[in-house]
Amino acid sequence: MPELVAANVEGLYWNTGNLLHELVVLEFCTCETEWDLLMSLLKPSPKLRAPKLNERHDDHYIEDRMQHLNEPITVPQTLMLMFGLETLEWRNYRGLNTEKELEAFILKHSCRLKTAIFSPVDDAELEKKYRMLTELALSCRGSTTCQLVFG
């Protein structure tokens, strides 16, 4: 499958091999997942431009299943390339500590990011949404032109 340009990943482990070299769009389910899996998908995907993170199984959600982000020793080249990530879309964002660690890592190391879109879960209270927005706005960004969209 050398022509793979879009993938929807849902699972606990997936051996990517060399399949992701041509990947441009990635939709990644954040349910029951270890963030290291996402990092392992970013590493072999130098052409990735638009990752979409989404929790689709919120009825089974338990915060304790979320693993602590082990920040990689080396930053995936996808984030550092001249034509690296352009858009990050995160649907059903909860503002949990592990989610904040991942968004902070991506925003900090994505030097070409143009837009970061965060949509909070529907059941988030207004005060919680305000706190999430404030924290996102204060996140360090590697791209000086990155626009934050929340809502």
XYZ file of C-alpha atoms in Angstrom:
151
model
C 0.000 0.000 0.000
C 2.574 2.630 -0.983
C -0.228 5.053 -1.982
C -1.853 5.303 1.480
C -2.663 8.997 2.024
C -5.407 8.847 4.673
C -5.921 6.568 7.661
C -8.379 6.220 10.509
C -6.669 4.587 13.479
C -8.526 3.026 16.355
C -6.832 0.519 18.599
C -4.278 -0.169 21.261
C -1.388 -1.275 19.069
C -0.640 -1.183 15.398
C 2.684 -2.016 13.777
C 2.951 0.701 11.166
C 6.017 -0.533 9.273
C 6.626 1.566 6.166
C 2.948 2.010 5.268
C 2.671 5.555 6.542
C 5.390 7.283 4.545
C 2.849 8.822 2.118
C 0.205 9.573 4.773
C -1.180 13.131 4.568
C -4.329 12.906 6.743
C -4.674 10.858 9.929
C -7.767 10.499 12.089
C -6.769 9.053 15.449
C -9.254 7.889 18.067
C -8.127 9.018 21.528
C -10.215 6.431 23.387
C -8.326 3.818 25.395
C -5.103 4.749 23.678
C -1.554 5.213 24.708
C -0.119 8.456 23.402
C 3.052 6.597 22.477
C 1.029 4.966 19.688
C 0.285 8.378 18.209
C 3.985 9.283 18.396
C 4.838 6.011 16.632
C 2.432 6.994 13.845
C 3.931 10.463 13.504
C 7.524 9.276 13.168
C 7.180 7.403 9.834
C 4.754 9.986 8.373
C 6.848 12.912 7.096
C 4.090 14.112 4.742
C 1.381 14.262 7.410
C -0.327 17.661 7.269
C -3.631 17.325 9.101
C -3.983 14.994 12.095
C -7.480 14.775 13.556
C -7.822 13.564 17.126
C -11.245 12.488 18.280
C -12.692 10.570 21.197
C -15.558 8.632 19.642
C -16.465 6.250 22.465
C -17.184 8.628 25.325
C -19.754 6.267 26.850
C -16.905 3.938 27.840
C -14.539 6.697 28.900
C -12.478 6.328 32.062
C -9.783 8.923 32.746
C -7.466 6.365 34.364
C -7.049 4.542 31.049
C -5.268 7.537 29.615
C -1.551 6.926 29.759
C 0.968 9.569 30.750
C 2.701 10.988 27.700
C 6.295 9.843 27.573
C 7.725 12.726 25.617
C 9.997 11.247 22.955
C 13.722 11.844 23.201
C 13.683 12.993 19.594
C 10.887 15.015 18.073
C 9.205 13.226 15.120
C 10.441 14.769 11.880
C 6.819 15.292 10.842
C 6.635 18.105 13.363
C 9.993 19.600 12.474
C 9.949 19.417 8.666
C 9.645 22.603 6.688
C 6.312 21.360 5.325
C 5.234 19.628 8.538
C 1.851 19.726 10.228
C -0.351 22.530 8.975
C -3.608 21.859 10.803
C -4.390 20.079 14.047
C -8.008 19.260 14.766
C -8.981 17.841 18.163
C -12.667 17.000 18.626
C -14.191 16.117 21.997
C -11.279 17.698 23.845
C -11.683 17.314 27.624
C -8.662 19.235 28.905
C -7.379 16.250 30.905
C -3.759 16.298 32.041
C -2.660 13.737 29.446
C -4.474 15.638 26.700
C -2.835 18.870 27.838
C 0.587 17.203 27.750
C 0.026 16.018 24.193
C -1.380 19.319 22.908
C 1.491 21.195 24.546
C 4.035 18.871 22.911
C 2.452 19.154 19.461
C 1.985 22.931 19.610
C 5.517 23.469 20.916
C 7.212 21.351 18.253
C 5.039 22.017 15.186
C 7.006 24.811 13.559
C 4.737 25.144 10.492
C 1.361 24.756 12.178
C -1.141 27.259 10.756
C -4.299 26.318 12.638
C -5.018 24.377 15.830
C -8.722 23.609 16.256
C -9.997 22.356 19.609
C -13.655 21.414 20.076
C -14.601 20.619 23.677
C -16.919 17.761 24.575
C -20.570 18.738 24.373
C -21.234 18.210 28.066
C -18.437 20.516 29.278
C -19.681 23.302 31.518
C -19.005 26.915 30.557
C -16.470 27.376 33.365
C -14.551 24.275 32.236
C -14.591 25.483 28.613
C -13.215 28.853 29.729
C -10.423 27.114 31.688
C -9.570 24.934 28.658
C -9.507 27.953 26.356
C -7.283 29.908 28.744
C -4.821 27.026 29.088
C -4.703 26.480 25.318
C -4.152 30.185 24.678
C -1.188 30.180 27.073
C 0.441 27.120 25.455
C 3.836 27.706 23.926
C 3.702 27.452 20.123
C 6.566 26.632 17.806
C 4.819 28.448 14.971
C 4.447 32.197 15.319
C 1.599 32.164 12.777
C -0.490 29.424 14.405
C -4.073 30.486 15.016
C -5.989 28.839 17.826
C -9.648 28.049 17.177
C -11.803 26.913 20.102
C -15.440 25.977 19.991
